[in-house]
Short mmCIF file of C-alpha atoms in Angstrom, two decimals:
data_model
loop_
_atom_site.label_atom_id
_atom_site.label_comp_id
_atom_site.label_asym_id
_atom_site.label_seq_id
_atom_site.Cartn_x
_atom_site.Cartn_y
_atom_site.Cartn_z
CA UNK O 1 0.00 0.00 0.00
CA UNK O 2 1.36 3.01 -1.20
CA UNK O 3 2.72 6.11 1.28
CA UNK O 4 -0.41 8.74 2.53
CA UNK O 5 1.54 12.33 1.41
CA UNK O 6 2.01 14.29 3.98
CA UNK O 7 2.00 18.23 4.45
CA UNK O 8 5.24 17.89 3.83
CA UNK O 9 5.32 16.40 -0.08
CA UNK O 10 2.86 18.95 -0.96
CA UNK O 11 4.91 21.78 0.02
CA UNK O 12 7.62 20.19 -1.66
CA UNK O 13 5.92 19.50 -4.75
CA UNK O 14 4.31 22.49 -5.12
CA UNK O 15 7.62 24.40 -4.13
CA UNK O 16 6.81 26.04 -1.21
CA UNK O 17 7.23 26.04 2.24
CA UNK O 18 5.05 24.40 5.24
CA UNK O 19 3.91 27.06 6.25
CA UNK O 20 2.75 28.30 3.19
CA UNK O 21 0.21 24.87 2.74
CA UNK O 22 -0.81 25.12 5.89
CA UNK O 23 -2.52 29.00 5.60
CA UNK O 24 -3.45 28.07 1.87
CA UNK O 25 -5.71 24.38 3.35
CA UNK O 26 -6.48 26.35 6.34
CA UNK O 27 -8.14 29.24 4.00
CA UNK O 28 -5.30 31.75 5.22
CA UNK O 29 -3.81 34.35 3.34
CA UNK O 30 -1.76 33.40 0.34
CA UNK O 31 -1.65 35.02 -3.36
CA UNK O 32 -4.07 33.49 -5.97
CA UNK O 33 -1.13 31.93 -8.20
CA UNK O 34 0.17 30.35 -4.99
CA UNK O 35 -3.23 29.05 -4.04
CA UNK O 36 -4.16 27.25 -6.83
CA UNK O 37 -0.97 25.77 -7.41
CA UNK O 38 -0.86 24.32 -3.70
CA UNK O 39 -4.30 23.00 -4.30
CA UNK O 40 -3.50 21.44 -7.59
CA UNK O 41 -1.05 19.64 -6.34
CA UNK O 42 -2.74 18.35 -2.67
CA UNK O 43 -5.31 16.91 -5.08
CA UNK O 44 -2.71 15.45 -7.05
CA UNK O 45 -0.66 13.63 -3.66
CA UNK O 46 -4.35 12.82 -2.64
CA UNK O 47 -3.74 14.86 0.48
CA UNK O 48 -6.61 15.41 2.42
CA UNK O 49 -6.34 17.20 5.76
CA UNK O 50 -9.89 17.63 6.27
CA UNK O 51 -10.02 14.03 7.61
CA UNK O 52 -8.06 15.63 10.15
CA UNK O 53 -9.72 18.19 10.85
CA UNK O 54 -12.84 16.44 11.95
CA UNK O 55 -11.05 13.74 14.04
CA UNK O 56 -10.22 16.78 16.09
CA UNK O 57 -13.48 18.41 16.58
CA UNK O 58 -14.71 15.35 17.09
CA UNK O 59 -12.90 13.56 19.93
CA UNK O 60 -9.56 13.78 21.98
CA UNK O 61 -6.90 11.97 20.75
CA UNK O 62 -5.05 11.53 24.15
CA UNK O 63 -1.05 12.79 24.60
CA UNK O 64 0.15 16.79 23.91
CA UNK O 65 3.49 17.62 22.30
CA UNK O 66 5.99 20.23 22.93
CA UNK O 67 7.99 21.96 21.30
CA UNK O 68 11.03 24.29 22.24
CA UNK O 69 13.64 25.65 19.81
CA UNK O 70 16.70 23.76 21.30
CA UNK O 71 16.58 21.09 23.57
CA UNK O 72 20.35 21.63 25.19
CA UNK O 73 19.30 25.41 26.06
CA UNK O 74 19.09 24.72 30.02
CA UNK O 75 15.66 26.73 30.66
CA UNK O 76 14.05 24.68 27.69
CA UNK O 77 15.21 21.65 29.36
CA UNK O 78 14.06 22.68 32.79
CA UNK O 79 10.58 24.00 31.38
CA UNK O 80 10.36 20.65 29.48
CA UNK O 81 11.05 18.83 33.04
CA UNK O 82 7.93 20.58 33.93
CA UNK O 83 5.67 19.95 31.20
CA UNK O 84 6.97 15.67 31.58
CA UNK O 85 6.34 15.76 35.22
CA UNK O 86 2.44 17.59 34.83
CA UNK O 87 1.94 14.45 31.84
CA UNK O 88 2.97 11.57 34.00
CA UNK O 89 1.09 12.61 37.00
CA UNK O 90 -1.97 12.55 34.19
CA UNK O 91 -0.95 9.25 32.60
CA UNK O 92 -0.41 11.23 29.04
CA UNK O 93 2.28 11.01 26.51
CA UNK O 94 4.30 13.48 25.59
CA UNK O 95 5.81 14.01 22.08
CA UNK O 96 8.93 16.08 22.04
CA UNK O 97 10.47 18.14 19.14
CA UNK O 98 13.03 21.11 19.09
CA UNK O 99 12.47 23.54 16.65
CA UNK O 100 16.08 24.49 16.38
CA UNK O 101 14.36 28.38 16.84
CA UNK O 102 13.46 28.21 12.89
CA UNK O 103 10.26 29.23 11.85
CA UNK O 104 9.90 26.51 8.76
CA UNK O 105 11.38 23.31 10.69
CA UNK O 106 8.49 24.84 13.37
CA UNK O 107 5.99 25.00 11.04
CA UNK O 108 6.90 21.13 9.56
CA UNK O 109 6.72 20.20 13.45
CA UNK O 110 3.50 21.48 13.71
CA UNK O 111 1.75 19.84 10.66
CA UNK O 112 3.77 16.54 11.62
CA UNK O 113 1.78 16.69 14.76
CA UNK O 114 -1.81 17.03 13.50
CA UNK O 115 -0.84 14.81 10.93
CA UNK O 116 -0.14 12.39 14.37
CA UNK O 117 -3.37 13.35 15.60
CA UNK O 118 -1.65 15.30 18.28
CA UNK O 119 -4.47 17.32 19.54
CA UNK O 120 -2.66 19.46 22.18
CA UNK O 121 0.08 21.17 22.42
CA UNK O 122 3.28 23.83 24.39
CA UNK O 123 5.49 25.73 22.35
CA UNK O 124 7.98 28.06 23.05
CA UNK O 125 7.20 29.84 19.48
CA UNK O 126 9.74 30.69 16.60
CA UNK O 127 7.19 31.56 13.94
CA UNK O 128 5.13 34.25 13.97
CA UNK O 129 0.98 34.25 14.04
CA UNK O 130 0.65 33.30 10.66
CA UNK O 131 2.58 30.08 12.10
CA UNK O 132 0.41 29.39 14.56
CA UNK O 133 -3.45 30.22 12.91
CA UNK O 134 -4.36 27.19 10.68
CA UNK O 135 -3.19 24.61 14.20
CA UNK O 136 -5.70 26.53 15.96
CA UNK O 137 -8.49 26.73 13.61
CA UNK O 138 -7.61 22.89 12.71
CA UNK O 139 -8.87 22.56 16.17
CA UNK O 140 -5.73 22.13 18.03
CA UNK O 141 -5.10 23.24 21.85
CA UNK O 142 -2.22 25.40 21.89
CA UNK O 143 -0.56 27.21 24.93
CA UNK O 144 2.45 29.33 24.62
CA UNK O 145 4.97 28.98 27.29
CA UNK O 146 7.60 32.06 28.00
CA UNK O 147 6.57 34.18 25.14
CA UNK O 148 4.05 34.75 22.54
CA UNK O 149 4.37 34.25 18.61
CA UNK O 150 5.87 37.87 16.71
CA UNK O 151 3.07 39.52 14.89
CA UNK O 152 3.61 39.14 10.83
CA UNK O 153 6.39 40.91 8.91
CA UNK O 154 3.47 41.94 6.60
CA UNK O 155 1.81 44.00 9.51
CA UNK O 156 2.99 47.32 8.58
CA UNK O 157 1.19 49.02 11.06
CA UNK O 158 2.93 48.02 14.17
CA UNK O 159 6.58 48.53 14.67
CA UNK O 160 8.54 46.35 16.49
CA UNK O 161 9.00 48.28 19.71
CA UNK O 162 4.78 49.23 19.94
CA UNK O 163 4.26 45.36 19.22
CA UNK O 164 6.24 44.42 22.02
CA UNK O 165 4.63 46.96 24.56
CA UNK O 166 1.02 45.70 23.55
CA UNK O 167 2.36 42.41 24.54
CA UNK O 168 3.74 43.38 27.56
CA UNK O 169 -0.45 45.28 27.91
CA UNK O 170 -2.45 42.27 27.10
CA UNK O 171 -0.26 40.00 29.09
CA UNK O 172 -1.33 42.41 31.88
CA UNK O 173 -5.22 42.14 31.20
CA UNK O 174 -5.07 45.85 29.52
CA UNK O 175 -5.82 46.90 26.22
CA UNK O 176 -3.47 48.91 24.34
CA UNK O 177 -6.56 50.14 22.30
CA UNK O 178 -4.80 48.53 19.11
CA UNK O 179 -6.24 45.50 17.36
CA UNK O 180 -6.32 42.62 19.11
CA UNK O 181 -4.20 39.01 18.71
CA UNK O 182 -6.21 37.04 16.53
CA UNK O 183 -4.82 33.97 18.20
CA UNK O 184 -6.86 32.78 20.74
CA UNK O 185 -4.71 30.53 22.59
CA UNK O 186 -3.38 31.33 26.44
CA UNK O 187 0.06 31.66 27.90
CA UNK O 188 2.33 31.38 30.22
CA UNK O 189 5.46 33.44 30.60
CA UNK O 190 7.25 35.54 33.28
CA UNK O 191 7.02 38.71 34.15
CA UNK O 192 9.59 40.32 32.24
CA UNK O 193 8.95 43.40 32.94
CA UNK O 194 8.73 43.31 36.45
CA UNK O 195 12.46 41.35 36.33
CA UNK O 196 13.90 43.57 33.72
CA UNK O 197 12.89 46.97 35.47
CA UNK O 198 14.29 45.56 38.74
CA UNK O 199 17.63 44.64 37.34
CA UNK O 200 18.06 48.23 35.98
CA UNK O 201 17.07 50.29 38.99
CA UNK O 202 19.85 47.60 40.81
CA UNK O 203 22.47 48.69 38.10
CA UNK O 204 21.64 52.37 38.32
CA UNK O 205 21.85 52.19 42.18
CA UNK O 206 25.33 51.46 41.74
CA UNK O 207 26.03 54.41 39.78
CA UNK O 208 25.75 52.84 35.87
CA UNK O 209 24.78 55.27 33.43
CA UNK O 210 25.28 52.88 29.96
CA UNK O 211 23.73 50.00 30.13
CA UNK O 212 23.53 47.63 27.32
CA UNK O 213 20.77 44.86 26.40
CA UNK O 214 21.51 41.79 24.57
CA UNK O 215 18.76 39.78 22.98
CA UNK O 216 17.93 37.40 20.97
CA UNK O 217 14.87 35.44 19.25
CA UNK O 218 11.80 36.18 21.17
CA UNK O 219 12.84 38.91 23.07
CA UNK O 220 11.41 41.50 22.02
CA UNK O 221 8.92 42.27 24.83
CA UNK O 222 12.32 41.97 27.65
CA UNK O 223 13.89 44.49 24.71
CA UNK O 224 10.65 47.03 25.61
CA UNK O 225 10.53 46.53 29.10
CA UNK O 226 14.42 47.22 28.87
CA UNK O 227 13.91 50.16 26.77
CA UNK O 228 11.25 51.42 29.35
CA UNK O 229 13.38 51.06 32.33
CA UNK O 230 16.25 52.94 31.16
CA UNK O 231 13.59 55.71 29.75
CA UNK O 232 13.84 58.03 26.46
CA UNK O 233 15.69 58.54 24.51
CA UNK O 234 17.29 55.06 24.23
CA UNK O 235 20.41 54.70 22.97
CA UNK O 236 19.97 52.38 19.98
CA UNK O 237 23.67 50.98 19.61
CA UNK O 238 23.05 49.68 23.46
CA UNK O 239 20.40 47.42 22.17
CA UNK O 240 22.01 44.51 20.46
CA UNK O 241 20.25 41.52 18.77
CA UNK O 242 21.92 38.07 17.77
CA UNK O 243 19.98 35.56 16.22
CA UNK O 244 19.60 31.61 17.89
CA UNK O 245 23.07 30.21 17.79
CA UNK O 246 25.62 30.20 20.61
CA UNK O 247 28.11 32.17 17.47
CA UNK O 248 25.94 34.61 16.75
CA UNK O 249 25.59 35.54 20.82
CA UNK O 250 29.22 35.50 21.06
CA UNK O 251 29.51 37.82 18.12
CA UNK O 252 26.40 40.58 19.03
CA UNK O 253 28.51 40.24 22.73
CA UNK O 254 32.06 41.06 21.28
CA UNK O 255 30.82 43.65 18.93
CA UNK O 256 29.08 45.54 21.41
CA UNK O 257 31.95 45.50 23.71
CA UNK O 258 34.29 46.64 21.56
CA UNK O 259 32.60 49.27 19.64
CA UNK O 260 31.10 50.76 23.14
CA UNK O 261 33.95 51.26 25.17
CA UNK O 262 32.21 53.28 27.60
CA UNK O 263 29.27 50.65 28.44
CA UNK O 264 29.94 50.05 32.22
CA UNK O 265 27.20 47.26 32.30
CA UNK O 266 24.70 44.82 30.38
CA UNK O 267 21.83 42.94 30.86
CA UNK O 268 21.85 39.66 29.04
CA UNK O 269 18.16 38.68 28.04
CA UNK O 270 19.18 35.03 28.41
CA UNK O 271 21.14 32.18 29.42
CA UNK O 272 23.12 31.95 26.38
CA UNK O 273 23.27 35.55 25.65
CA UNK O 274 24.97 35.74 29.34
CA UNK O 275 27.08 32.69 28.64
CA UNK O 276 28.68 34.53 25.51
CA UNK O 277 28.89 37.88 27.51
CA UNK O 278 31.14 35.99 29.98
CA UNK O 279 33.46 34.53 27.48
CA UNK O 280 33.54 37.56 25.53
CA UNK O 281 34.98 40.03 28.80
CA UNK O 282 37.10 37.45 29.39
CA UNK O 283 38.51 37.48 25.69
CA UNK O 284 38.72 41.32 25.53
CA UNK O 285 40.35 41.29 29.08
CA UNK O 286 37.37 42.65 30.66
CA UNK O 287 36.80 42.43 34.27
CA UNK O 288 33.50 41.45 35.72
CA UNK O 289 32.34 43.36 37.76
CA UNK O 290 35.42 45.89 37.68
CA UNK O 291 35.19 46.81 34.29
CA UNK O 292 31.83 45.45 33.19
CA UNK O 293 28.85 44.33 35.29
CA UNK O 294 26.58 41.59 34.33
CA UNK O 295 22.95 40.90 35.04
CA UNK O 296 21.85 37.33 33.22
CA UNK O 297 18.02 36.76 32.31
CA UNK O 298 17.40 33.07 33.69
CA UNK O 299 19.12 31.20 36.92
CA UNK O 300 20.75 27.99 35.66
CA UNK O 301 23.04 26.02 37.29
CA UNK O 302 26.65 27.31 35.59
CA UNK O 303 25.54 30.43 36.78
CA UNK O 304 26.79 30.00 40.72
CA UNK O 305 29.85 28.36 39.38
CA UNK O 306 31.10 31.44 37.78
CA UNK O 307 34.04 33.62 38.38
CA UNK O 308 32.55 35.52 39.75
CA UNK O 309 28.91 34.12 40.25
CA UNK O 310 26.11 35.82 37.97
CA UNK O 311 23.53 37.95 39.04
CA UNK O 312 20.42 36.86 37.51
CA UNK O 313 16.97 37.74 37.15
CA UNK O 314 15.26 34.04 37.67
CA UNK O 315 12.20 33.00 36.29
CA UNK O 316 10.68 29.39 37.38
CA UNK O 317 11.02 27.59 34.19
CA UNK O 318 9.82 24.19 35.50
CA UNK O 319 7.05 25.73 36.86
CA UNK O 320 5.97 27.52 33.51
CA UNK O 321 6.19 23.86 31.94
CA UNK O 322 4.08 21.96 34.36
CA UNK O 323 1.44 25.13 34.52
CA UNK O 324 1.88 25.19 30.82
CA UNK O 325 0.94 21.66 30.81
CA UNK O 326 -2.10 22.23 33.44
CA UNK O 327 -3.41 25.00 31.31
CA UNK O 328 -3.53 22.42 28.01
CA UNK O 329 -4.98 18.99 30.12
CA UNK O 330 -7.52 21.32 30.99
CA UNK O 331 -9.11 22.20 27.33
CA UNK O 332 -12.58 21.62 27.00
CA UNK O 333 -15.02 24.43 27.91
CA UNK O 334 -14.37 27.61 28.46
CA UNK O 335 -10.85 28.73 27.30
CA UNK O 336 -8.19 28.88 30.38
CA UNK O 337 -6.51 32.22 31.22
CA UNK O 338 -3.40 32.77 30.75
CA UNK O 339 -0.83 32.82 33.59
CA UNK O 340 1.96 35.15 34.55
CA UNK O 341 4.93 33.51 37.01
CA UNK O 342 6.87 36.17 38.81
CA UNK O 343 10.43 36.82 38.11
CA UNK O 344 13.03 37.32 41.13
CA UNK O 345 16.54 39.26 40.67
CA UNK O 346 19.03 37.12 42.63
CA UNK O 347 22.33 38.99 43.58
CA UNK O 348 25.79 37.92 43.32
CA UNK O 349 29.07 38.48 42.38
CA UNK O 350 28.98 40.11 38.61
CA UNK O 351 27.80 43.88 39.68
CA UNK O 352 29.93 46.30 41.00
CA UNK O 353 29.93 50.41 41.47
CA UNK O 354 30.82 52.08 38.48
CA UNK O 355 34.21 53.16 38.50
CA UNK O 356 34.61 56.91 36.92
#
């Protein structure tokens, strides 16, 4: 008996991405060429995801999956530890998959998964909403765990820095009077904006003036609350932006030290931001905290054992995974809310006063 295609065949057949077959057999957006040649070629691989569709309206298929964008990252790990311990107290399987942070391998994870029958399902998100849409009107449970999908490039009417701020809003329970998410799927994150304000009035109680952010994918709403904290005008060579890989964080680190040689301190936005902060000082002969003080987003355990120990701004990522994991096993009814864990800023060794 002969293969069933998959979402993946069409895309390739038709020459497009994942993504791109799921919005055009979910009825999303997608240019009329693109459309029919997508559907042309489904009913050519006999693919027929409406089968699909009603096996999930109609019943529960049992097990959730989760999905992070890189499995060795020590909060994914520790969040995952979460959502596996929530799952075996409810007797439910768990299917596992790391996105690697890219929107496309996401997107194939996704439509591998309904494809599965996977009903339910955590993601820390890579894609955007445009991602995420044809899962949820499939009829699949989604909850987003420690941030929320990026509104689409093609949304010309928010910026960046406003998009991030309504997120920070609606995460509150306020509206920003803008349009709404169209995604109606809960959360559960940390307050970043609670943990990044606190870390900057620490920094500026000890006298630093230039302070740095460095971010990476998905943080775009600790980039706002940063930009916030430190109040207008923001100094835009301060806020620096590497993409997923442990390279890239070494290189946004190293670049911003050397071409700000009067930075006196930085908050990384996470683990493996800090991780290349610390190697790059110590490559550039850069004291922490003498000549450079060091806040880290996330407490892991290599933090401690640092010379000297981080400061960090800790979020419960274990606990985000097995509320994460609580919020989905509970679908059914009325939608949950989403939750929002509180961050705490642990001090250590890695700020000092600024020297003049």
């Amino acid at each position: 008996m002969d293969k069933r295609a998959t979402i993946k065949d069409v895309a390739e057949a038709a020459g497009v991405g994942v993504a791109t077959v799921s919005r055009v057999l979910s009825g999303g957006s997608a240019s009329p060429r693109t459309r029919e040649r997508v559907l042309a070629v489904a009913a050519q691989l006999d693919y027929r995801p409406s089968a699909l569709g009603r096996n999930l309206r109609q019943r529960r298929t049992g097990g959730m999956g989760l999905l992070v964008p890189d499995l060795t990252d020590t909060f994914h790990a520790q969040l995952a530890e979460g959502v596996l311990a929530c799952a075996r107290a409810a007797g439910e399987p768990v299917v596992l998959g790391s996105t690697a942070g890219d929107p496309e391998q996401e997107s194939e994870l996704i439509g591998m998964l309904l494809e599965q029958s996977v009903d339910r399902l955590i993601a820390v998100p890579s894609g955007d909403e445009d991602t995420w849409a044809p899962a949820i009107r499939a009829g699949m449970t989604v909850v987003f765990a420690d941030r929320l999908p990026a509104r689409p490039s093609s949304d010309e009417d928010d910026d960046p820095a406003t998009t991030a701020v309504n997120d920070l809003m609606l995460l509150d329970g306020v509206s920003s009077g803008s349009r709404p998410r169209p995604l109606d799927a809960p959360s559960v994150v940390a307050d970043d904006r609670a943990g990044i304000r606190t870390a900057v009035r620490y920094l500026r109680g000890l006298g630093h003036r230039r302070i740095a952010f460095l971010g990476g994918p998905g943080h775009d709403r600790r980039a706002a609350a940063f930009g916030a904290a430190v109040g207008a005008p923001v100094d835009e060579e301060l806020v620096v932006f590497a993409t997923g890989s442990r390279d890239s964080a070494y290189a946004a680190a190293s670049g911003l030290f050397q071409s700000r040689p009067d930075l006196s301190a930085v908050v990384a936005g996470g683990n493996v931001l800090g991780e290349a902060a610390v190697l790059a000082a110590r490559e550039l002969d850069l004291r922490v905290p003498r000549d450079i003080s060091l806040v880290m987003y996330d407490d892991v355990p290599w933090a401690e054992l640092c010379s000297p120990p981080l400061t960090v701004i800790a979020q419960p990522g274990r606990d985000m995974g097995y509320r994460a994991a609580e919020l989905v096993l509970r679908s059914g009814g009325r939608r949950p809310r989403g939750v929002m864990l509180p961050t705490e800023l642990i001090i250590r060794g890695s700020c000092g006063p600024h020297r003049q």
